[in-house]
Amino acid sequence: MKKSICTALTVLCASSAAVAEEEKTRPDPKPSPDVQQITPQLYSYTTELLFGEVWKRPQLSPRDRSLITLAALISAGQTAQMTGHLKLGLDNGLKPSEISALITHLAFYAGWPNAMSAVTVTRQIFTERGIPDEQLVPPSEPLLTLEPDQEANRKAAVAAAVGGTAPDLARYTDDVLFADLWRQPGLTARDRSLVTMASLITQGQAAQLGFHLNRAMDNGLTRTQASEVVTHLAFYVGWPKAMSAVPVLKEVFAARAVKS
Amino acid sequence: MKKSICTALTVLCASSAAVAEEEKTRPDPKPSPDVQQITPQLYSYTTELLFGEVWKRPQLSPRDRSLITLAALISAGQTAQMTGHLKLGLDNGLKPSEISALITHLAFYAGWPNAMSAVTVTRQIFTERGIPDEQLVPPSEPLLTLEPDQEANRKAAVAAAVGGTAPDLARYTDDVLFADLWRQPGLTARDRSLVTMASLITQGQAAQLGFHLNRAMDNGLTRTQASEVVTHLAFYVGWPKAMSAVPVLKEVFAARAVKS
Amino acid sequence: MKKSICTALTVLCASSAAVAEEEKTRPDPKPSPDVQQITPQLYSYTTELLFGEVWKRPQLSPRDRSLITLAALISAGQTAQMTGHLKLGLDNGLKPSEISALITHLAFYAGWPNAMSAVTVTRQIFTERGIPDEQLVPPSEPLLTLEPDQEANRKAAVAAAVGGTAPDLARYTDDVLFADLWRQPGLTARDRSLVTMASLITQGQAAQLGFHLNRAMDNGLTRTQASEVVTHLAFYVGWPKAMSAVPVLKEVFAARAVKS
């Protein structure tokens, strides 16, 4: 418990420094003038609250905020709003190869059609920014290794819940998702967990959120960061889905507090 | 119980008169000729059932039907279908400032990206109709006052459910959503409740529907009107999500019948 | 039990033959070159796994896979990805009148806006392919007859669950959906069940999936096919929604095994 608070504080301070750096060099993103004209009240909320405060909160780095915002937009098929956030994500330090890996990851977690639609918008932005194709080739590093005990537990759970009813779905889960997708070096394990959590919250799918939150915390996500993921996403997927995620966090935090 | 039936009948008669008036002056909206060509059966359902019957039912005014239909379209990111319904909404008596407040409200309840996409379509229609910007400035009336006991209960519930797990989400809920957004004079409390209910049903988020239905009924929504919201939305969000809302209505109606 | 295995094997063999035939005459669909450039890893998954393996699995015919894929795309409002899949569906043997009936069916199950958006894309493809309007007129056969006992049970269940709370919604369910829509001869009862299941899974609405899975199996869908529907859809609606459908299948399979 104490240790996790210290970690949180360290991360908090590190992120604060990063934010301070950002602020010096880059102005806040501005919503389109249409927003000011048609919905002046929403314009104030956007400039003062969302970009003026939420994005600057130190509990998550701007880079992580961009990662989960893009995961939410892709999972909800929000192509119209992706343009601005792809640019912001690159400005916030997301690598083109990470955005590529993000889309590929979400093909499995939010469905092929959303991934395919995201590719079209992303190509436009990458072309505009002159990003060379070499930056999109997945790193030629070996596949990541999953923690063997954790993976054995996961496999057993899938076999029990899915194996008897949809054996091929269980097989693809084991052989493609976990033995291949999750081990691709294009994103760290922590980032894949963050992206998966954001996608589940966006889809209103609380059932599998507990598993992925535990996995994220095993991979270094702190309580403070997990809460901030939900707080940040409230603005991007709406309050109701964020609120529905809170009981899952509560339960996982309590279970891990007992164990540690 | 008796009283609520009387209220329902009064509203029913008042709305019937309004509908009769409408019918004299304005023809039913027509679906695009593509619908007649590609899906002739759907064309019949649309002209005879949806516009020929459902929209004319006296249990909700055309203006309220437009309000919840637009809330559903915005919450589902259905920009392509918004054009026709924004025009219909203005024809049905929704004020431009109410549409502006609706979009702003849904930024919080259905997420910023859906609100931003709605702004773009709305600007086109408002420009087409020559609506001057003055009509979009929120009224300069003071903030509405929330009923203090109700608000104290709500705050306590959020503190208990969310405060310990995601304290900043709880804080934004209290300080921004309820102390500010819900008090903006651009929409009445009853309208905000209607819009929020429509958004929750569209998102398949039954968990918070009970709270907002109670709030809506505290603000004057009758049982008959609440049922009609779900019946109307069945056509706009699909039968499954409407059916999933019914048990929540059943429970709230029963609890309120016991209390009164 | 034994009988259903035999049926499954027969269907399996019949479908295998159909697939073999297809393969001779038609190359696999290819994703856009953007996918290869921006997300090379996703390109491999698409060509090798999704089109190279999943679509060729004999548990469901390519025609049925196109039917449920289109149902998922329409239900999620994925117009951008519909173009390719409408062409593939026609190539896989879906009749234009079936696609018309599919869209009309989903107006009720996924909402009018999704159906209306699907009409626009479909008209473009039908025009491109020179499909004459005669092929879209619903067959002039008499309405299908619903099995009377099954229908009496359904009506009683709707009366109990919905009748007291939203009587008009119950009435439309009985008089329009079941007494009319489900009896239209444009799609077989089994196809309507498949489409409805696909739509429910896409919307993450597990509550009504059990009813429609039972109905589908009463209309000839085997266990193997039902599992394959979920496995196929995992790729089109994402793993989380597919996984959430599995417990419903498990329960229905168990209940039917006890009964038979």
PDB file of N, CA and C in Angstrom, chain A residues 133-171:
ATOM      1  N   ASP A 133       7.427   5.427 -44.305  1.00  0.00           N
ATOM      2  CA  ASP A 133       6.922   4.089 -44.024  1.00  0.00           C
ATOM      3  C   ASP A 133       7.804   3.300 -43.051  1.00  0.00           C
ATOM      4  N   GLU A 134       9.125   3.582 -43.070  1.00  0.00           N
ATOM      5  CA  GLU A 134      10.028   2.830 -42.182  1.00  0.00           C
ATOM      6  C   GLU A 134       9.581   2.957 -40.727  1.00  0.00           C
ATOM      7  N   GLN A 135       8.983   4.127 -40.397  1.00  0.00           N
ATOM      8  CA  GLN A 135       8.588   4.350 -38.996  1.00  0.00           C
ATOM      9  C   GLN A 135       7.376   3.508 -38.616  1.00  0.00           C
ATOM     10  N   LEU A 136       6.785   2.823 -39.591  1.00  0.00           N
ATOM     11  CA  LEU A 136       5.575   2.043 -39.315  1.00  0.00           C
ATOM     12  C   LEU A 136       5.834   0.547 -39.273  1.00  0.00           C
ATOM     13  N   VAL A 137       7.011   0.162 -39.730  1.00  0.00           N
ATOM     14  CA  VAL A 137       7.356  -1.258 -39.646  1.00  0.00           C
ATOM     15  C   VAL A 137       7.495  -1.617 -38.169  1.00  0.00           C
ATOM     16  N   PRO A 138       6.831  -2.675 -37.725  1.00  0.00           N
ATOM     17  CA  PRO A 138       6.944  -3.046 -36.315  1.00  0.00           C
ATOM     18  C   PRO A 138       8.409  -3.313 -35.987  1.00  0.00           C
ATOM     19  N   PRO A 139       8.839  -2.970 -34.778  1.00  0.00           N
ATOM     20  CA  PRO A 139      10.237  -3.180 -34.411  1.00  0.00           C
ATOM     21  C   PRO A 139      10.602  -4.661 -34.608  1.00  0.00           C
ATOM     22  N   SER A 140      11.816  -4.911 -35.063  1.00  0.00           N
ATOM     23  CA  SER A 140      12.220  -6.292 -35.361  1.00  0.00           C
ATOM     24  C   SER A 140      12.715  -7.021 -34.115  1.00  0.00           C
ATOM     25  N   GLU A 141      12.274  -6.541 -32.949  1.00  0.00           N
ATOM     26  CA  GLU A 141      12.660  -7.227 -31.704  1.00  0.00           C
ATOM     27  C   GLU A 141      11.894  -8.534 -31.576  1.00  0.00           C
ATOM     28  N   PRO A 142      12.402  -9.430 -30.717  1.00  0.00           N
ATOM     29  CA  PRO A 142      11.666 -10.682 -30.502  1.00  0.00           C
ATOM     30  C   PRO A 142      10.332 -10.397 -29.812  1.00  0.00           C
ATOM     31  N   LEU A 143       9.410 -11.350 -29.915  1.00  0.00           N
ATOM     32  CA  LEU A 143       8.118 -11.224 -29.226  1.00  0.00           C
ATOM     33  C   LEU A 143       8.343 -11.093 -27.720  1.00  0.00           C
ATOM     34  N   LEU A 144       7.508 -10.288 -27.060  1.00  0.00           N
ATOM     35  CA  LEU A 144       7.579 -10.173 -25.600  1.00  0.00           C
ATOM     36  C   LEU A 144       7.206 -11.515 -24.963  1.00  0.00           C
ATOM     37  N   THR A 145       7.694 -11.729 -23.753  1.00  0.00           N
ATOM     38  CA  THR A 145       7.349 -12.953 -23.033  1.00  0.00           C
ATOM     39  C   THR A 145       6.248 -12.647 -22.023  1.00  0.00           C
ATOM     40  N   LEU A 146       5.183 -13.407 -22.038  1.00  0.00           N
ATOM     41  CA  LEU A 146       4.139 -13.225 -21.034  1.00  0.00           C
ATOM     42  C   LEU A 146       4.550 -13.960 -19.771  1.00  0.00           C
ATOM     43  N   GLU A 147       4.149 -13.428 -18.635  1.00  0.00           N
ATOM     44  CA  GLU A 147       4.476 -14.050 -17.350  1.00  0.00           C
ATOM     45  C   GLU A 147       3.776 -15.432 -17.316  1.00  0.00           C
ATOM     46  N   PRO A 148       4.559 -16.534 -17.164  1.00  0.00           N
ATOM     47  CA  PRO A 148       4.004 -17.881 -17.365  1.00  0.00           C
ATOM     48  C   PRO A 148       2.834 -18.250 -16.440  1.00  0.00           C
ATOM     49  N   ASP A 149       2.905 -17.894 -15.153  1.00  0.00           N
ATOM     50  CA  ASP A 149       1.823 -18.240 -14.223  1.00  0.00           C
ATOM     51  C   ASP A 149       0.533 -17.504 -14.589  1.00  0.00           C
ATOM     52  N   GLN A 150       0.694 -16.199 -14.823  1.00  0.00           N
ATOM     53  CA  GLN A 150      -0.440 -15.358 -15.214  1.00  0.00           C
ATOM     54  C   GLN A 150      -1.102 -15.922 -16.474  1.00  0.00           C
ATOM     55  N   GLU A 151      -0.272 -16.302 -17.440  1.00  0.00           N
ATOM     56  CA  GLU A 151      -0.768 -16.812 -18.713  1.00  0.00           C
ATOM     57  C   GLU A 151      -1.459 -18.173 -18.526  1.00  0.00           C
ATOM     58  N   ALA A 152      -0.922 -18.996 -17.628  1.00  0.00           N
ATOM     59  CA  ALA A 152      -1.544 -20.301 -17.360  1.00  0.00           C
ATOM     60  C   ALA A 152      -2.928 -20.107 -16.729  1.00  0.00           C
ATOM     61  N   ASN A 153      -3.017 -19.149 -15.806  1.00  0.00           N
ATOM     62  CA  ASN A 153      -4.321 -18.830 -15.182  1.00  0.00           C
ATOM     63  C   ASN A 153      -5.322 -18.320 -16.215  1.00  0.00           C
ATOM     64  N   ARG A 154      -4.857 -17.435 -17.063  1.00  0.00           N
ATOM     65  CA  ARG A 154      -5.729 -16.874 -18.089  1.00  0.00           C
ATOM     66  C   ARG A 154      -6.266 -17.965 -19.007  1.00  0.00           C
ATOM     67  N   LYS A 155      -5.351 -18.830 -19.449  1.00  0.00           N
ATOM     68  CA  LYS A 155      -5.729 -19.932 -20.337  1.00  0.00           C
ATOM     69  C   LYS A 155      -6.765 -20.841 -19.674  1.00  0.00           C
ATOM     70  N   ALA A 156      -6.554 -21.133 -18.394  1.00  0.00           N
ATOM     71  CA  ALA A 156      -7.484 -22.013 -17.670  1.00  0.00           C
ATOM     72  C   ALA A 156      -8.862 -21.353 -17.574  1.00  0.00           C
ATOM     73  N   ALA A 157      -8.869 -20.029 -17.320  1.00  0.00           N
ATOM     74  CA  ALA A 157     -10.140 -19.307 -17.207  1.00  0.00           C
ATOM     75  C   ALA A 157     -10.895 -19.318 -18.534  1.00  0.00           C
ATOM     76  N   VAL A 158     -10.182 -19.100 -19.626  1.00  0.00           N
ATOM     77  CA  VAL A 158     -10.817 -19.118 -20.951  1.00  0.00           C
ATOM     78  C   VAL A 158     -11.323 -20.522 -21.273  1.00  0.00           C
ATOM     79  N   ALA A 159     -10.526 -21.525 -20.954  1.00  0.00           N
ATOM     80  CA  ALA A 159     -10.947 -22.912 -21.219  1.00  0.00           C
ATOM     81  C   ALA A 159     -12.243 -23.216 -20.468  1.00  0.00           C
ATOM     82  N   ALA A 160     -12.305 -22.785 -19.205  1.00  0.00           N
ATOM     83  CA  ALA A 160     -13.499 -23.062 -18.392  1.00  0.00           C
ATOM     84  C   ALA A 160     -14.716 -22.281 -18.891  1.00  0.00           C
ATOM     85  N   ALA A 161     -14.517 -21.013 -19.249  1.00  0.00           N
ATOM     86  CA  ALA A 161     -15.665 -20.160 -19.585  1.00  0.00           C
ATOM     87  C   ALA A 161     -16.101 -20.304 -21.036  1.00  0.00           C
ATOM     88  N   VAL A 162     -15.161 -20.542 -21.935  1.00  0.00           N
ATOM     89  CA  VAL A 162     -15.452 -20.466 -23.367  1.00  0.00           C
ATOM     90  C   VAL A 162     -15.221 -21.802 -24.078  1.00  0.00           C
ATOM     91  N   GLY A 163     -14.235 -22.545 -23.604  1.00  0.00           N
ATOM     92  CA  GLY A 163     -13.775 -23.746 -24.313  1.00  0.00           C
ATOM     93  C   GLY A 163     -14.879 -24.727 -24.692  1.00  0.00           C
ATOM     94  N   GLY A 164     -15.784 -24.999 -23.765  1.00  0.00           N
ATOM     95  CA  GLY A 164     -16.822 -25.990 -24.047  1.00  0.00           C
ATOM     96  C   GLY A 164     -17.908 -25.475 -24.977  1.00  0.00           C
ATOM     97  N   THR A 165     -18.086 -24.168 -25.027  1.00  0.00           N
ATOM     98  CA  THR A 165     -19.188 -23.582 -25.794  1.00  0.00           C
ATOM     99  C   THR A 165     -18.748 -23.103 -27.175  1.00  0.00           C
ATOM    100  N   ALA A 166     -17.612 -22.449 -27.232  1.00  0.00           N
ATOM    101  CA  ALA A 166     -17.119 -21.916 -28.506  1.00  0.00           C
ATOM    102  C   ALA A 166     -15.627 -22.215 -28.572  1.00  0.00           C
ATOM    103  N   PRO A 167     -15.286 -23.500 -28.818  1.00  0.00           N
ATOM    104  CA  PRO A 167     -13.874 -23.932 -28.725  1.00  0.00           C
ATOM    105  C   PRO A 167     -12.942 -23.181 -29.672  1.00  0.00           C
ATOM    106  N   ASP A 168     -13.437 -22.787 -30.841  1.00  0.00           N
ATOM    107  CA  ASP A 168     -12.537 -22.089 -31.767  1.00  0.00           C
ATOM    108  C   ASP A 168     -12.298 -20.651 -31.335  1.00  0.00           C
ATOM    109  N   LEU A 169     -13.288 -20.058 -30.694  1.00  0.00           N
ATOM    110  CA  LEU A 169     -13.093 -18.716 -30.150  1.00  0.00           C
ATOM    111  C   LEU A 169     -12.034 -18.774 -29.038  1.00  0.00           C
ATOM    112  N   ALA A 170     -12.105 -19.819 -28.207  1.00  0.00           N
ATOM    113  CA  ALA A 170     -11.096 -20.005 -27.154  1.00  0.00           C
ATOM    114  C   ALA A 170      -9.713 -20.194 -27.784  1.00  0.00           C
ATOM    115  N   ARG A 171      -9.652 -20.985 -28.865  1.00  0.00           N
ATOM    116  CA  ARG A 171      -8.373 -21.259 -29.519  1.00  0.00           C
ATOM    117  C   ARG A 171      -7.770 -19.970 -30.091  1.00  0.00           C
TER     118      ARG A 171
END
